[in-house]
Coordinates of C-alpha atoms in Angstrom, one line a residue:
X1 CA -53.8 30.0 -12.6
X2 CA -51.6 28.1 -14.7
X3 CA -48.5 28.2 -12.8
X4 CA -50.0 26.6 -10.4
X5 CA -51.4 23.7 -13.2
X6 CA -48.3 23.7 -14.0
X7 CA -46.8 22.9 -10.4
X8 CA -49.9 19.9 -9.5
X9 CA -48.6 18.2 -12.5
X10 CA -45.2 18.2 -12.2
X11 CA -45.9 16.7 -8.7
X12 CA -48.5 14.1 -9.8
X13 CA -45.2 13.1 -12.1
X14 CA -42.8 13.1 -8.8
X15 CA -45.5 10.8 -6.4
X16 CA -46.0 8.4 -9.7
X17 CA -41.6 7.9 -10.2
X18 CA -41.9 7.7 -6.1
X19 CA -44.0 5.1 -6.4
X20 CA -43.2 3.3 -9.1
X21 CA -39.1 3.4 -8.2
X22 CA -40.7 1.9 -4.3
X23 CA -42.5 -0.8 -5.9
X24 CA -39.4 -1.3 -7.8
X25 CA -37.6 -2.5 -5.5
X26 CA -40.1 -4.3 -4.0
X27 CA -39.8 -7.1 -6.9
X28 CA -37.0 -7.3 -6.6
X29 CA -36.6 -7.5 -2.4
X30 CA -39.9 -10.1 -2.9
X31 CA -38.2 -12.2 -5.7
X32 CA -35.5 -12.9 -2.6
X33 CA -37.2 -15.0 -1.3
X34 CA -38.2 -17.3 -2.7
X35 CA -35.8 -20.2 -5.0
X36 CA -35.3 -19.3 -7.9
X37 CA -38.1 -21.2 -11.1
X38 CA -37.0 -23.0 -13.3
X39 CA -34.8 -20.1 -16.4
X40 CA -35.4 -17.3 -14.3
X41 CA -31.3 -15.5 -13.2
X42 CA -31.5 -13.8 -10.4
X43 CA -29.5 -10.2 -9.8
X44 CA -27.4 -10.1 -7.1
X45 CA -24.7 -7.8 -5.5
X46 CA -21.5 -8.0 -3.3
X47 CA -19.7 -5.3 -2.4
X48 CA -15.7 -4.5 -1.0
X49 CA -13.6 -1.7 -0.3
X50 CA -10.7 -2.7 -2.8
X51 CA -9.6 -2.6 -6.0
X52 CA -11.0 -4.5 -8.9
X53 CA -6.7 -5.8 -9.3
X54 CA -6.8 -6.9 -5.5
X55 CA -7.2 -10.4 -4.3
X56 CA -10.3 -9.8 -3.3
X57 CA -12.0 -8.2 -6.5
X58 CA -10.6 -10.7 -8.9
X59 CA -10.9 -13.3 -6.0
X60 CA -15.0 -11.6 -6.5
X61 CA -15.2 -12.5 -10.2
X62 CA -14.7 -15.5 -10.3
X63 CA -17.1 -16.2 -6.9
X64 CA -20.1 -15.1 -9.1
X65 CA -18.5 -17.1 -12.7
X66 CA -18.6 -19.6 -10.5
X67 CA -22.1 -18.9 -8.4
X68 CA -23.4 -18.4 -12.1
X69 CA -22.9 -21.8 -13.6
X70 CA -22.8 -24.0 -10.6
X71 CA -26.6 -22.9 -9.9
X72 CA -27.2 -23.0 -13.9
X73 CA -27.7 -19.9 -13.9
X74 CA -30.4 -18.9 -12.1
X75 CA -28.3 -16.5 -10.0
X76 CA -26.1 -13.6 -11.7
X77 CA -23.4 -12.1 -8.8
X78 CA -22.4 -8.7 -9.6
X79 CA -19.8 -7.2 -8.0
X80 CA -18.4 -3.5 -6.8
X81 CA -15.0 -2.5 -6.2
X82 CA -13.5 0.2 -4.1
X83 CA -16.3 0.4 -1.5
X84 CA -19.3 1.5 -4.2
X85 CA -21.9 0.7 -2.2
X86 CA -20.1 1.5 0.7
X87 CA -17.8 0.8 3.8
X88 CA -17.2 -2.1 5.2
X89 CA -19.3 -1.7 8.4
X90 CA -21.8 0.1 6.5
X91 CA -22.4 -3.2 4.3
X92 CA -21.7 -5.2 7.5
X93 CA -24.8 -4.0 8.2
X94 CA -26.6 -3.7 4.7
X95 CA -26.2 -7.6 4.7
X96 CA -27.5 -7.9 8.6
X97 CA -30.4 -5.8 7.1
X98 CA -30.5 -8.1 3.9
X99 CA -30.8 -5.7 2.0
X100 CA -26.9 -6.1 0.0
X101 CA -26.3 -9.2 -1.0
X102 CA -22.5 -10.9 0.0
X103 CA -19.3 -8.2 0.9
X104 CA -15.7 -8.5 1.4
X105 CA -15.5 -7.8 5.5
X106 CA -11.8 -7.2 7.3
X107 CA -12.0 -9.6 10.0
X108 CA -11.0 -6.5 12.2
X109 CA -14.0 -4.4 11.4
X110 CA -16.2 -7.2 12.0
X111 CA -14.9 -8.0 15.2
X112 CA -16.3 -4.9 16.3
X113 CA -20.0 -6.8 15.2
X114 CA -18.4 -10.2 16.6
X115 CA -15.9 -9.2 19.6
X116 CA -14.9 -12.7 19.8
X117 CA -12.9 -12.2 16.0
X118 CA -10.0 -10.0 18.3
X119 CA -8.2 -12.9 19.3
X120 CA -7.4 -13.3 15.6
X121 CA -5.8 -9.6 15.6
X122 CA -3.2 -11.2 18.5
X123 CA 0.4 -10.3 16.9
X124 CA 1.8 -14.2 16.1
X125 CA -0.6 -15.1 16.5
X126 CA -0.7 -17.1 13.3
X127 CA 2.8 -17.8 12.3
X128 CA 3.0 -18.4 8.7
X129 CA 0.6 -19.4 5.9
X130 CA 1.3 -23.5 6.3
X131 CA -0.1 -22.2 9.7
X132 CA -3.4 -20.3 8.8
X133 CA -4.1 -22.9 5.9
X134 CA -4.7 -25.7 9.5
X135 CA -6.2 -23.3 11.2
X136 CA -8.4 -21.5 9.3
X137 CA -9.6 -24.2 6.4
X138 CA -10.3 -27.2 9.9
X139 CA -12.3 -26.6 13.3
X140 CA -10.9 -23.0 14.3
X141 CA -12.2 -21.8 10.6
X142 CA -15.6 -23.8 11.7
X143 CA -16.1 -21.6 14.9
X144 CA -16.0 -18.3 13.7
X145 CA -18.3 -19.0 11.1
X146 CA -20.4 -20.0 13.7
X147 CA -19.8 -16.8 16.0
X148 CA -20.3 -14.8 11.9
X149 CA -23.8 -16.7 12.2
X150 CA -25.1 -14.8 15.3
X151 CA -25.0 -11.4 14.3
X152 CA -27.6 -12.5 11.4
X153 CA -25.6 -13.0 8.7
X154 CA -24.8 -16.4 6.6
X155 CA -19.7 -16.3 6.5
X156 CA -19.0 -18.1 3.5
X157 CA -15.2 -19.0 5.0
X158 CA -12.2 -16.8 5.2
X159 CA -10.4 -15.6 2.2
X160 CA -6.1 -14.4 2.8
X161 CA -4.8 -10.6 2.4
X162 CA -1.9 -11.6 3.7
X163 CA 1.1 -10.8 6.5
X164 CA 2.2 -7.3 7.9
X165 CA 5.6 -5.6 8.1
X166 CA 7.7 -3.1 8.7
X167 CA 9.1 0.3 6.9
X168 CA 10.3 3.0 6.9
X169 CA 13.2 5.9 6.4
X170 CA 15.9 5.2 9.3
X171 CA 17.0 2.0 9.3
X172 CA 17.5 -1.4 8.8
X173 CA 15.7 -3.4 11.1
X174 CA 17.9 -6.9 11.6
X175 CA 16.7 -7.0 15.6
X176 CA 13.4 -6.0 18.3
X177 CA 16.3 -3.5 19.4
X178 CA 16.2 -1.2 15.7
X179 CA 12.4 -1.0 16.1
X180 CA 13.3 1.1 20.1
X181 CA 12.3 5.3 19.4
X182 CA 10.9 4.4 15.4
X183 CA 7.8 6.7 14.9
X184 CA 5.4 4.1 13.4
X185 CA 2.0 4.6 12.5
X186 CA -0.7 2.4 13.3
X187 CA -4.7 1.4 13.3
X188 CA -6.4 3.7 15.3
X189 CA -6.8 0.4 17.3
X190 CA -6.1 -0.3 21.0
X191 CA -4.5 -3.3 20.5
X192 CA -1.7 -2.1 17.1
X193 CA -1.0 -0.2 19.3
X194 CA 0.4 -1.7 22.2
X195 CA 2.0 -4.3 20.2
X196 CA 4.5 -0.8 18.8
X197 CA 4.9 -0.2 22.7
X198 CA 5.8 -3.4 23.3
X199 CA 8.4 -3.4 20.8
X200 CA 10.1 0.0 22.2
X201 CA 8.3 2.3 19.0
X202 CA 6.1 5.1 19.4
X203 CA 3.1 4.1 18.3
X204 CA 0.7 7.3 16.2
X205 CA -2.8 6.0 15.5
X206 CA -3.7 7.7 12.2
X207 CA -6.3 6.8 9.3
X208 CA -4.3 6.1 6.5
X209 CA -5.2 9.4 4.3
X210 CA -3.0 11.6 6.4
X211 CA -0.4 9.1 6.8
X212 CA 1.1 9.1 3.8
X213 CA 1.9 13.1 3.9
X214 CA 3.4 12.4 7.1
X215 CA 5.6 10.1 5.8
X216 CA 5.9 12.2 3.4
X217 CA 7.8 15.3 5.4
X218 CA 9.1 13.4 8.4
X219 CA 6.6 13.6 11.4
X220 CA 6.4 10.2 10.7
X221 CA 9.0 6.9 9.8
X222 CA 7.4 4.6 9.0
X223 CA 4.3 1.9 9.2
X224 CA 2.9 -1.3 9.1
X225 CA 0.8 -3.2 6.4
X226 CA 0.7 -6.2 4.2
X227 CA 2.8 -5.9 1.3
X228 CA 0.3 -5.5 -1.4
X229 CA -0.2 -2.4 0.8
X230 CA 2.8 -1.3 0.5
X231 CA 3.3 -1.7 -3.1
X232 CA -0.4 0.0 -4.2
X233 CA 0.2 2.8 -1.8
X234 CA 4.0 4.6 -3.1
X235 CA 5.5 3.7 0.2
X236 CA 8.8 2.8 -1.5
X237 CA 9.0 6.6 -2.1
X238 CA 9.2 7.8 1.6
X239 CA 10.3 3.8 2.9
X240 CA 13.5 2.5 2.0
X241 CA 13.6 -0.2 4.7
X242 CA 11.2 -3.1 4.7
X243 CA 11.6 -5.4 7.4
X244 CA 10.1 -8.6 7.1
X245 CA 8.2 -8.5 10.7
X246 CA 4.8 -10.7 9.8
X247 CA 3.7 -9.6 13.4
X248 CA 0.3 -9.9 12.0
X249 CA -1.9 -12.5 9.9
X250 CA -4.3 -10.1 8.5
X251 CA -7.6 -11.6 6.4
X252 CA -11.1 -11.2 5.4
X253 CA -14.4 -13.2 5.9
X254 CA -17.2 -12.4 2.6
X255 CA -20.9 -12.6 4.3
X256 CA -23.8 -13.7 2.8
X257 CA -27.3 -12.6 3.6
X258 CA -29.4 -15.0 5.3
X259 CA -32.8 -13.8 4.1
X260 CA -31.2 -14.8 0.4
X261 CA -29.5 -18.4 2.1
X262 CA -33.2 -18.8 3.6
X263 CA -34.7 -18.4 0.6
X264 CA -32.0 -20.3 -1.5
X265 CA -33.4 -24.4 -2.3
X266 CA -31.2 -27.0 -0.4
X267 CA -29.8 -27.7 -4.3
X268 CA -28.5 -24.1 -4.6
X269 CA -27.6 -24.0 -1.1
X270 CA -25.4 -27.6 -1.9
X271 CA -23.6 -25.4 -4.9
X272 CA -22.5 -22.5 -2.8
X273 CA -20.8 -23.8 -0.5
X274 CA -19.3 -26.2 -3.1
X275 CA -18.1 -22.3 -5.1
X276 CA -17.2 -21.3 -1.8
X277 CA -15.2 -24.8 -0.6
X278 CA -13.3 -23.6 -4.4
X279 CA -12.6 -20.1 -3.2
X280 CA -10.8 -20.5 0.1
X281 CA -8.1 -21.9 -2.1
X282 CA -8.1 -19.9 -5.7
X283 CA -8.4 -16.8 -3.3
X284 CA -5.6 -17.4 -1.2
X285 CA -3.6 -18.5 -4.8
X286 CA -3.8 -14.9 -6.0
X287 CA -2.9 -13.6 -2.2
X288 CA -0.2 -15.1 -2.2
X289 CA 1.3 -14.7 -5.9
X290 CA 0.6 -11.3 -5.7
X291 CA 2.2 -10.8 -1.8
X292 CA 5.0 -12.9 -3.5
X293 CA 5.3 -10.1 -6.8
X294 CA 4.9 -7.3 -4.3
X295 CA 8.2 -8.2 -2.7
X296 CA 9.9 -8.3 -6.2
X297 CA 8.5 -5.3 -6.5
X298 CA 9.4 -3.7 -4.1
X299 CA 12.6 -4.6 -4.3
X300 CA 13.2 -4.0 -7.8
X301 CA 11.9 0.1 -7.0
X302 CA 14.8 0.5 -4.1
X303 CA 13.3 -1.0 -0.9
X304 CA 16.0 -2.6 1.0
X305 CA 14.5 -5.4 2.5
X306 CA 15.8 -7.2 6.1
X307 CA 14.3 -10.7 7.7
X308 CA 14.9 -10.2 12.0
X309 CA 14.6 -13.1 13.8
X310 CA 11.3 -13.0 15.0
X311 CA 11.4 -14.7 18.6
X312 CA 12.1 -11.7 20.1
X313 CA 9.2 -10.0 18.9
X314 CA 6.7 -12.9 19.4
X315 CA 8.5 -12.7 23.5
X316 CA 7.9 -8.9 23.5
X317 CA 4.7 -9.3 23.0
X318 CA 3.6 -12.4 25.0
X319 CA 2.1 -10.3 26.9
X320 CA -0.7 -9.0 25.0
X321 CA -2.0 -12.0 24.0
X322 CA -1.9 -12.2 27.8
X323 CA -4.4 -9.2 28.3
X324 CA -6.7 -9.6 25.7
X325 CA -6.3 -13.0 24.9
X326 CA -6.9 -14.2 28.3
X327 CA -10.7 -14.6 27.3
X328 CA -10.1 -16.1 24.9
X329 CA -7.6 -19.3 25.9
X330 CA -9.1 -22.3 24.5
X331 CA -8.5 -21.1 20.8
X332 CA -5.3 -20.1 21.4
X333 CA -4.4 -23.2 22.7
X334 CA -6.1 -25.1 19.7
X335 CA -4.4 -22.6 17.3
X336 CA -0.9 -22.7 18.8
X337 CA -1.0 -26.3 19.1
X338 CA -1.3 -26.4 15.4
X339 CA 1.5 -24.5 14.5

């Protein structure tokens, strides 16, 4: 009998705790349904999957600081690094539902929700950082945000990850012919696989978690990634050759809950847009500084860096742009006109 009484007490306590938790959650949700009142601070969360020291981590903190300053403390953003709140797909869905306020997500992942974005993943569409700035800080960048709004979230601009480059342990890459026969780890993405097949490589789709071991064991000859990723993952210890092929321009988009945006006053919306305009430049500055530093550190680590003529690479991958870009020929022509 005594045991039953204890059990009832414990069950009641658990039910009360659950109720209080749910009420607290509802209170937080309701708080974001209306503009911040005078003297009130609304707590917000920003998620991304990179380290705090990455360009996205540093830019995320700068974003949080500016949001707080420009809204006079009405909004406080906490940045969650290293995928603490879930992977990029989870984050996109959470922002759609209004369960997460902000997320920084890779365009390649976002393209699963917004197919038009896959046009920017085509090889050699973006031909340098100046070209990238003309494209994404102009009308095309605005068009991207319109596409993204179609899935119920607000796009806040385009941030830079950097150009992807090729490394390998077999030979220096001084021409496209030197790529022939190399076993290259590629992302599990059909477009990227066809890119490397067109260049004469043996493209091996593989998760990054498995790729490093395969590179160590010699089952793979090389891989491709932005310079900062090559450095942070210690690729120099398994691949001594780095070719600046710059075949794909990698970027991310900070997205925002539409529910949160709709709840903001006109004054705070204007402040948010001002913040994102500043961050388009600030994040690029951080990313490009980190890429330059990464290249220097990779050379210091003993990597042999080569700069092959990209013209043959561009010509060899034209069929991929024709096949995968046929539906978006208009936007591709606009991009090319800005080069």
